[in-house]
mmCIF file of C-alpha atoms in Angstrom:
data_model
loop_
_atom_site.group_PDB
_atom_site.id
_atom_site.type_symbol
_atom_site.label_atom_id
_atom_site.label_comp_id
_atom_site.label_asym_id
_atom_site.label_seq_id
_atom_site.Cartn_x
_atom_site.Cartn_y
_atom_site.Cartn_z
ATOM 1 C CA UNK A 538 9.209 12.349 8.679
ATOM 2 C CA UNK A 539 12.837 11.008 8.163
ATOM 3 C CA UNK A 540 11.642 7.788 10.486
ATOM 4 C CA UNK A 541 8.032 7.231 8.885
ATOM 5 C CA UNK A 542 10.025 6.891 5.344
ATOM 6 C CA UNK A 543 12.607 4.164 7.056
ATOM 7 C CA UNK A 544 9.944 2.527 8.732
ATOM 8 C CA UNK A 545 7.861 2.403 5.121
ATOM 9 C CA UNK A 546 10.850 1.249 3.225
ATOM 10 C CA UNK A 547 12.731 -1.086 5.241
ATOM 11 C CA UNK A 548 9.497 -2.863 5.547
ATOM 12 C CA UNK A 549 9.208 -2.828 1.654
ATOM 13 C CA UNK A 550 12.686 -4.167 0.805
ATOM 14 C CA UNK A 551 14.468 -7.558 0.899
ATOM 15 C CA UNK A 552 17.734 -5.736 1.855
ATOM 16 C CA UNK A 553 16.545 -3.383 5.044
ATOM 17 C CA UNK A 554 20.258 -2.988 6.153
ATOM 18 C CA UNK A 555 20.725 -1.040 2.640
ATOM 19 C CA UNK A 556 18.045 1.109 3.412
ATOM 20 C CA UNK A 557 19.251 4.855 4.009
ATOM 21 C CA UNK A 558 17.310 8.149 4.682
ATOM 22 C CA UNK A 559 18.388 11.638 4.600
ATOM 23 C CA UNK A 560 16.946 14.687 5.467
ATOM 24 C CA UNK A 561 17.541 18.053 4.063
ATOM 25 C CA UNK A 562 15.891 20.459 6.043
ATOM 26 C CA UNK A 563 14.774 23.711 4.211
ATOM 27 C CA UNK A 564 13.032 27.171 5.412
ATOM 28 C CA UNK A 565 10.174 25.930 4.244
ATOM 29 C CA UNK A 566 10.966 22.692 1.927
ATOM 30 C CA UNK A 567 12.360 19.408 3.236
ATOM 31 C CA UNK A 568 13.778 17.105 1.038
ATOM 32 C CA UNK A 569 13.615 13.500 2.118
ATOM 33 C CA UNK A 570 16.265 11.475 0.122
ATOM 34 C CA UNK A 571 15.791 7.908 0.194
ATOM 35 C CA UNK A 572 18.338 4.845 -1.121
ATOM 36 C CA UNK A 573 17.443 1.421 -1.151
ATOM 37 C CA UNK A 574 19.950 -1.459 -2.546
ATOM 38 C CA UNK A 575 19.597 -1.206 -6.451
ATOM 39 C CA UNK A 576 17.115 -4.945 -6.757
ATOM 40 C CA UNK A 577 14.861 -3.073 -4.122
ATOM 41 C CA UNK A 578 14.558 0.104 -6.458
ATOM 42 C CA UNK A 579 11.010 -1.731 -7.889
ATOM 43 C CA UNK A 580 9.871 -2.228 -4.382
ATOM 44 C CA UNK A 581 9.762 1.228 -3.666
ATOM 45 C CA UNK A 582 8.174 2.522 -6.524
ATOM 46 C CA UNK A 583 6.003 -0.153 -7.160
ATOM 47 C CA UNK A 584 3.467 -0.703 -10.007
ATOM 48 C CA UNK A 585 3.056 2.299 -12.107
ATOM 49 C CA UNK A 586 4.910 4.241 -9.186
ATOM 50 C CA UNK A 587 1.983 3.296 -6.891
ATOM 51 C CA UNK A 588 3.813 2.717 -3.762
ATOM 52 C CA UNK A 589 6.165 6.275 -4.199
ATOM 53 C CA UNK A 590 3.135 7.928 -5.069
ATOM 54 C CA UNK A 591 1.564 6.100 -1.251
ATOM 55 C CA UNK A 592 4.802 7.168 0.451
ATOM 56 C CA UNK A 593 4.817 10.784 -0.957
ATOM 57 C CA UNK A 594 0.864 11.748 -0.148
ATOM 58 C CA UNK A 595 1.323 10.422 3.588
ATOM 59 C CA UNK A 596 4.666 12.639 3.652
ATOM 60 C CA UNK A 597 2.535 15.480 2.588
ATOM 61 C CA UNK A 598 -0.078 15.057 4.755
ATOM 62 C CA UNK A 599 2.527 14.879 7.776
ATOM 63 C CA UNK A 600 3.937 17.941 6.597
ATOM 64 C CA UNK A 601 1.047 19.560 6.569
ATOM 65 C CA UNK A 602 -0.048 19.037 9.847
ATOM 66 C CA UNK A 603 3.925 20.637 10.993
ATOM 67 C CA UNK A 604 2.618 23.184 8.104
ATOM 68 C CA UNK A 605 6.091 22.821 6.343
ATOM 69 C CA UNK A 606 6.160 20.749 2.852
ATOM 70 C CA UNK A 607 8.006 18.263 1.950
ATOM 71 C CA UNK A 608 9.822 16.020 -0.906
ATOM 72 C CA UNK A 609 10.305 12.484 -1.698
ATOM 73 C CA UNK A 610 13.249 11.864 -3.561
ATOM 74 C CA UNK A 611 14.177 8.073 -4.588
ATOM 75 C CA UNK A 612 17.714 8.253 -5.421
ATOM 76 C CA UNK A 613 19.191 5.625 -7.482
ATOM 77 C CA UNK B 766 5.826 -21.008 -1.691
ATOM 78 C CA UNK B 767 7.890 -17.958 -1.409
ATOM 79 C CA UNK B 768 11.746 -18.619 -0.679
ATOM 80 C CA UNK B 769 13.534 -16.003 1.063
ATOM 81 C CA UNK B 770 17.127 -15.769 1.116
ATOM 82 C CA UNK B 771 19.549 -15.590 3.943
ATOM 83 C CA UNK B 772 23.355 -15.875 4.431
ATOM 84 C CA UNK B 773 25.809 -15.677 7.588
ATOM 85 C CA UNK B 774 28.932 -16.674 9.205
ATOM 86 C CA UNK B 775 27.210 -20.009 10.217
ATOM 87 C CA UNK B 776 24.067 -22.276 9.529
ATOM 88 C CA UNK B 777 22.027 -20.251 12.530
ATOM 89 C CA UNK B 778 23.064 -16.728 11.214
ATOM 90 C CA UNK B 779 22.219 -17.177 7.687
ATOM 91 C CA UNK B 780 18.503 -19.227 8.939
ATOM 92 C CA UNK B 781 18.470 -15.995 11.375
ATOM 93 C CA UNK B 782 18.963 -13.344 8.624
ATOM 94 C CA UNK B 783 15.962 -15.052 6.044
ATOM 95 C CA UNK B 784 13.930 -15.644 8.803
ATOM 96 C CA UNK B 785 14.017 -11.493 9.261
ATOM 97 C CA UNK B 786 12.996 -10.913 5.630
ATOM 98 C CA UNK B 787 9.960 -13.061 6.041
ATOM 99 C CA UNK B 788 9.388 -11.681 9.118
ATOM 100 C CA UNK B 789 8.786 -14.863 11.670
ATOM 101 C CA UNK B 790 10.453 -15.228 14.682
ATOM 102 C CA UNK B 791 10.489 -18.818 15.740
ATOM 103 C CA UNK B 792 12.819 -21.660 13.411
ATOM 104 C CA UNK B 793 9.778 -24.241 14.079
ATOM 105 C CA UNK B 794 7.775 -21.749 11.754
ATOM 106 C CA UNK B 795 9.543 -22.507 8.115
ATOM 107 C CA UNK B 796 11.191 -24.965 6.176
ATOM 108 C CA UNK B 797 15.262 -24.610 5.431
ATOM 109 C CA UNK B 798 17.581 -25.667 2.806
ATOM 110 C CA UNK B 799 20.664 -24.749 2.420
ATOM 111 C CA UNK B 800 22.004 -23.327 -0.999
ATOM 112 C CA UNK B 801 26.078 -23.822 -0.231
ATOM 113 C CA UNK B 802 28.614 -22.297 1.578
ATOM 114 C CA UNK B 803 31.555 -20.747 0.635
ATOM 115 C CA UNK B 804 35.419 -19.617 1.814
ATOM 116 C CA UNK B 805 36.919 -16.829 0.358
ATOM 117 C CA UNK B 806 40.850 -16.807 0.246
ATOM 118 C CA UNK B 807 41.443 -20.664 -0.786
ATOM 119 C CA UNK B 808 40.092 -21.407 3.152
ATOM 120 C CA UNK B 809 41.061 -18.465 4.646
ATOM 121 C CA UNK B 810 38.922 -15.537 5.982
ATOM 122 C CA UNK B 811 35.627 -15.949 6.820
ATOM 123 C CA UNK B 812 33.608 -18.698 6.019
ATOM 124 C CA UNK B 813 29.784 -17.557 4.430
ATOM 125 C CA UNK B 814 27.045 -20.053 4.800
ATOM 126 C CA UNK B 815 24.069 -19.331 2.013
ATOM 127 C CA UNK B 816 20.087 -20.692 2.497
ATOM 128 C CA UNK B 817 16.868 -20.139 1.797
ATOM 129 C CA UNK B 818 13.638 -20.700 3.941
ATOM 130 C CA UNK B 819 9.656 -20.633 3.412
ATOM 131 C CA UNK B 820 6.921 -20.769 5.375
ATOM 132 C CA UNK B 821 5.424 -24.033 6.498
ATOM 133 C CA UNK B 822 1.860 -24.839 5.576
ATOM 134 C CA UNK B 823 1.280 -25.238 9.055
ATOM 135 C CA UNK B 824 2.361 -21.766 10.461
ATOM 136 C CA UNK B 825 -0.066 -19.899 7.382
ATOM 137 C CA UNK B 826 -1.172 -17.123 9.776
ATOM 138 C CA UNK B 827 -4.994 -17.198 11.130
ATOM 139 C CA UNK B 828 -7.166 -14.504 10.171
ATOM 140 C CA UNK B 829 -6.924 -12.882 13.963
ATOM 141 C CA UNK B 830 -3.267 -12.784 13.619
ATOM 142 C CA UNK B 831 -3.482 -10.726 10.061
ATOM 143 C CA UNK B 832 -5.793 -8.590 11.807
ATOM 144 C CA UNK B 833 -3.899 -7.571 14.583
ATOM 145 C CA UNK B 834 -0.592 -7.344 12.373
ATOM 146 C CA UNK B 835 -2.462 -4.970 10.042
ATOM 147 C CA UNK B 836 -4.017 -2.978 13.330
ATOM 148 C CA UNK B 837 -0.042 -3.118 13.926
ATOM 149 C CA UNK B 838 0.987 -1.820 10.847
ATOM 150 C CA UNK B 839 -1.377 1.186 10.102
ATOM 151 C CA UNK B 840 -0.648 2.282 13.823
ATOM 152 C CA UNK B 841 3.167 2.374 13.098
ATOM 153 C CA UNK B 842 2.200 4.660 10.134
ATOM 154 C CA UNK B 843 -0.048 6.559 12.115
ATOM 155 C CA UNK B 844 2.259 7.242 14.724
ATOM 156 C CA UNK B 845 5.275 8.087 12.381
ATOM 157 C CA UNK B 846 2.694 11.057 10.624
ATOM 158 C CA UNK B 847 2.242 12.565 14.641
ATOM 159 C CA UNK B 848 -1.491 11.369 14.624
ATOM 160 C CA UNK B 849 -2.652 9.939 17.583
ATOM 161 C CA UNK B 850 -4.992 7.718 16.814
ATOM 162 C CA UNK B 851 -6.840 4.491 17.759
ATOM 163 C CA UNK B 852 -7.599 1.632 15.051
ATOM 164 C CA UNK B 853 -10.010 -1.029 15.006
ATOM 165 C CA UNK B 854 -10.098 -3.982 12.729
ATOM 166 C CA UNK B 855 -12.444 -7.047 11.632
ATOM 167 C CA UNK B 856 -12.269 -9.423 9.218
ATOM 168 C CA UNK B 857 -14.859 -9.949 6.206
ATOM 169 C CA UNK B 858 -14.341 -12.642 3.565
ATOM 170 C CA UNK B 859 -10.955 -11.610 2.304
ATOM 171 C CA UNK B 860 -11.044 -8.198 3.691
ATOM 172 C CA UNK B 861 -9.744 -6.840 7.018
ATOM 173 C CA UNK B 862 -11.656 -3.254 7.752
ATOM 174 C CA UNK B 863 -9.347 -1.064 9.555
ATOM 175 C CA UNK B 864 -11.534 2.010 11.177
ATOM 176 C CA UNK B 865 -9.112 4.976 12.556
ATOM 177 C CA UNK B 866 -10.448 7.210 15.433
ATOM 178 C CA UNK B 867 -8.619 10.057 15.775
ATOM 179 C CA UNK B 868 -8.675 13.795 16.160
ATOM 180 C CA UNK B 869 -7.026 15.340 12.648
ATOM 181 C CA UNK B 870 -9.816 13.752 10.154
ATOM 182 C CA UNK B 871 -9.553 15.526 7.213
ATOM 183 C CA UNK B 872 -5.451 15.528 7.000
ATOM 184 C CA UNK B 873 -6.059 11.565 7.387
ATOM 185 C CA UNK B 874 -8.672 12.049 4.565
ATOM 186 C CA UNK B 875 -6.827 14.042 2.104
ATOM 187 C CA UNK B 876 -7.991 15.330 -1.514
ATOM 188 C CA UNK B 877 -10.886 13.006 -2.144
ATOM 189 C CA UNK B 878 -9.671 10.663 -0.192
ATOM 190 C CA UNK B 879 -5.869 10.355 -1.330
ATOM 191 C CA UNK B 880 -4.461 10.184 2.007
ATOM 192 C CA UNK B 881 -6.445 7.286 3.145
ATOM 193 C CA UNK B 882 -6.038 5.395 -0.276
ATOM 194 C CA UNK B 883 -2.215 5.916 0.011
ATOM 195 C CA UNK B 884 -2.328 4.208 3.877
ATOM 196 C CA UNK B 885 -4.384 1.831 2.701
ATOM 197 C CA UNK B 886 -2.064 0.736 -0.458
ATOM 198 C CA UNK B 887 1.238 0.723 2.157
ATOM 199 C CA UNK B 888 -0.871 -1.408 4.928
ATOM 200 C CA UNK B 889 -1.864 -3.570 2.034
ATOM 201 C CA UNK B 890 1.686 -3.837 0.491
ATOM 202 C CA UNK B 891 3.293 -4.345 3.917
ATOM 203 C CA UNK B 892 1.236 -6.987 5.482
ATOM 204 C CA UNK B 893 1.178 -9.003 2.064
ATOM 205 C CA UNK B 894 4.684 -9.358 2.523
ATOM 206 C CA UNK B 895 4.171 -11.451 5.753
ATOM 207 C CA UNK B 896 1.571 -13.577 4.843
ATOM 208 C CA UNK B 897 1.671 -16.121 2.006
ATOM 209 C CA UNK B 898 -2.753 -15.957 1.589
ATOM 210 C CA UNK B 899 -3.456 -12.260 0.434
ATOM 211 C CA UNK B 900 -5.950 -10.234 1.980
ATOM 212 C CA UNK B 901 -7.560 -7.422 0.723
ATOM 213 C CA UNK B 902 -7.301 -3.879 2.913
ATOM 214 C CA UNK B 903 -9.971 -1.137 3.314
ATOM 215 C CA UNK B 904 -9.233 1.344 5.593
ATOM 216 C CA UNK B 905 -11.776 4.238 6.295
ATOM 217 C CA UNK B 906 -12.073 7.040 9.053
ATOM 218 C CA UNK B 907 -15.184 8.976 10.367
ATOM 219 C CA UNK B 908 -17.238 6.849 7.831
ATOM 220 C CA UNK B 909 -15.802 8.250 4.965
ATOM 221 C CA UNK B 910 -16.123 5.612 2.356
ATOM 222 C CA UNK B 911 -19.816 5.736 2.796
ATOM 223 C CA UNK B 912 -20.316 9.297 2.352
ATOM 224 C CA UNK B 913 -18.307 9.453 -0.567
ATOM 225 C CA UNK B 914 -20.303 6.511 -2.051
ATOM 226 C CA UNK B 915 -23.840 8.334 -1.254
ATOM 227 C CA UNK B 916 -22.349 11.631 -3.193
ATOM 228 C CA UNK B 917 -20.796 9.858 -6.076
ATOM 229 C CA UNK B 918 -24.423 7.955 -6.020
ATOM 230 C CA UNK B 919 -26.245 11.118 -6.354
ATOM 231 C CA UNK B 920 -23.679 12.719 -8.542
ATOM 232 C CA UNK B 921 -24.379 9.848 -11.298
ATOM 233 C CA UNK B 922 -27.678 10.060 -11.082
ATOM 234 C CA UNK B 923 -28.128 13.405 -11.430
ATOM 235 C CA UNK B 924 -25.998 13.484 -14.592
ATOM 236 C CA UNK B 925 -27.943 10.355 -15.937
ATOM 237 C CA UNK B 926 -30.992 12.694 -15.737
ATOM 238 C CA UNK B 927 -29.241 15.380 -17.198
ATOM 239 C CA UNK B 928 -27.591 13.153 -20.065
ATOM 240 C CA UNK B 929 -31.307 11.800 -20.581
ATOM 241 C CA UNK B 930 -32.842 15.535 -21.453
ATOM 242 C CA UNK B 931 -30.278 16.487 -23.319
ATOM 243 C CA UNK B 932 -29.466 13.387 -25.290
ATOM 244 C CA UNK B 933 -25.284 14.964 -24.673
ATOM 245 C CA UNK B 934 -22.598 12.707 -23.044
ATOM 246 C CA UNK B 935 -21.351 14.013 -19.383
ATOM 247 C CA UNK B 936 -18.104 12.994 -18.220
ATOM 248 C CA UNK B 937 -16.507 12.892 -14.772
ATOM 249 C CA UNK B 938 -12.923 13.416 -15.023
ATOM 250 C CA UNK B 939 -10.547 12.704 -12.442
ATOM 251 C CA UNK B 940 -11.439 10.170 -9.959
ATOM 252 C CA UNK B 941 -9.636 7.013 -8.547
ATOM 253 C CA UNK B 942 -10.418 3.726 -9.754
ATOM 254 C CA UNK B 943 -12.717 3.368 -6.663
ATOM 255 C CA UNK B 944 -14.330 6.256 -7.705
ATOM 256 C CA UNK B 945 -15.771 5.146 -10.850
ATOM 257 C CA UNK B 946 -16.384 1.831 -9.928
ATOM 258 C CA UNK B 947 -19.074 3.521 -7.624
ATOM 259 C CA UNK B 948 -20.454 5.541 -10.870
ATOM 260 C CA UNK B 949 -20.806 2.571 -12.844
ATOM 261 C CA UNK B 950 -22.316 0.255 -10.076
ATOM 262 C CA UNK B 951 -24.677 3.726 -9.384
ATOM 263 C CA UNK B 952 -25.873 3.129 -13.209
ATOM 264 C CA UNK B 953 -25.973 0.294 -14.225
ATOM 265 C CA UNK B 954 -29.632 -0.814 -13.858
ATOM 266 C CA UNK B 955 -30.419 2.495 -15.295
ATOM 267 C CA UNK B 956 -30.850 1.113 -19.452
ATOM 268 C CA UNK B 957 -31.256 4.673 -20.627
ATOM 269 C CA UNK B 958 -27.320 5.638 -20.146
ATOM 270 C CA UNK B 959 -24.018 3.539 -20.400
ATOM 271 C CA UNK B 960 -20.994 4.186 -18.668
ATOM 272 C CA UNK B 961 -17.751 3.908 -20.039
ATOM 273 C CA UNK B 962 -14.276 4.770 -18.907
ATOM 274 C CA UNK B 963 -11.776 6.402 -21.393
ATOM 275 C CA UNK B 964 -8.574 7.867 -21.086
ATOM 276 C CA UNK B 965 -5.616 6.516 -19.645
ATOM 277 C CA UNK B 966 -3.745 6.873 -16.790
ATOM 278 C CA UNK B 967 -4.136 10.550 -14.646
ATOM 279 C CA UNK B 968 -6.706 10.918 -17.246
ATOM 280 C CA UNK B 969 -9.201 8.269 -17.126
ATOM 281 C CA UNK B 970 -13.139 9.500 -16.377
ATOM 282 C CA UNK B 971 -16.083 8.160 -16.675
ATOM 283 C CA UNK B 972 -18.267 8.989 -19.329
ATOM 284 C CA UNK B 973 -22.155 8.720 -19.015
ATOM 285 C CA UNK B 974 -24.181 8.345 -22.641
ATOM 286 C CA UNK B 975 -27.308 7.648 -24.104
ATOM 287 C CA UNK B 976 -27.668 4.035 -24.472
ATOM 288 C CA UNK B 977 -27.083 3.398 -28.562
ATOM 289 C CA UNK B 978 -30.301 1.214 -29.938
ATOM 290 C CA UNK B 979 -29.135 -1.349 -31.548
ATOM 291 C CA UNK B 980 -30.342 -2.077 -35.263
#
């Protein structure tokens, strides 16, 4: 999960290198933590949260399937 | 033109580094200019060379190319969700049709089709980075996007009968944009009802109505 959101954002951003994922593994929960350079912040999101909304469905669905959930979080 | 910015110890580096962001490999590919270049320490240190490159005319990608990178693309996302998959593109006007063949269908799918809207937003944001003409993405699985059409179809026109009867507005709350195009496409030869969306946001429908008689 930790790679799909690197993969999604690095390809989003003009600054890949400041692209950094973290995962907090839960029971039950994970928490993916994602931090892009502060200019890419918009990228990420995207109109009307569009594209965090996009990254946070597929991350569901993945979870799904490894019947765990799981939890964007776009740190700023 | 889209200028992309790059910067380095040298000329090649910083060319290297923008050429990454726009995502091309070879120099012959896009224009350069350099922006300046600059010592820090009064000379000392390291020396930082700043440009910025576009894409030539010349190299604008051909349609085969944007299908394959978008076959590319959703296949990377595929593969980081565990799905084993297979994808098949063509190209239509300005849309490339991605098809996905796998096992999981309904996880792909998602609440009326969530899942598959989401890929196809990220495929669409991702390869319109790369290319400078856009293109428009539609992805579907397991023929989908047709079924869903053929409901909403008979979903409107049932209500349109309904609405007819009883002279009452029905509304359809929550459905994507997509959605309710397909309701008001379903309707609108139909001069008995209107259609009309309302709301904003999470909170849009569609609302079907008597047609008002003018005066």
């Amino acid at each position: 999960m930790k790679e799909l959101i690197t993969y999604i954002a690095k390809s989003l951003v003009d600054k890949p290198e400041e692209v950094s994922v973290q995962e907090v593994e839960g029971e039950k929960t994970s928490v993916i933590e994602l931090k892009v350079a502060p200019e890419d912040l918009g990228k990420v999101i995207g109109k009307q949260g569009r594209t965090a909304r996009a990254m946070r469905t597929i991350l569901s669905a993945t979870a799904t399937k490894l019947r765990k959930r799981a939890v964007l979080e776009i740190l700023e | 033109m889209e200028w992309l910015e790059g910067e380095g110890k040298t000329e090649d580096e910083a060319v290297e580094d923008a050429m990454k962001k726009l995502g091309v490999s070879s120099r012959d590919e896009v224009r350069v200019e350099i922006i300046g270049e600059k010592r820090k320490l009064f000379g000392f240190g390291e020396k930082r060379v700043k440009v910025k490159v576009a894409l030539n005319e010349s190299s604008v990608k051909t349609s085969e190319e944007k299908v394959s990178e978008s076959i590319n693309i959703l296949q990377k996302l595929l593969n980081g969700m565990g799905i084993d998959a297979k994808v098949e593109g063509n190209e239509k006007g300005d849309n490339i049709y991605l098809n996905i063949f796998s096992e999981v269908g309904g996880i792909l799918i998602g609440r009326r089709g969530e899942t598959l809207d989401s890929l196809e937003h990220l495929v669409d944001r991702l390869i319109n980075r790369k290319f400078q003409e856009r293109v428009n993405i539609v992805i579907d699985t397991e023929n989908y996007r047709e079924r869903r059409r053929e409901k909403l179809d008979r979903l409107a026109k049932g209500l349109a009968r309904q609405v007819k009867t009883t002279g009452k507005r029905a509304a359809i709350p929550s459905m994507t944009t997509r959605d309710r195009k397909v309701i008001h496409m379903a309707l609108q030869n139909d001069s008995s009802v209107e259609t009309i969306s309302e709301g904003e946001g999470f909170d849009r429908k569609v609302v079907i109505s008597p047609k008002r008689t003018r005066y």
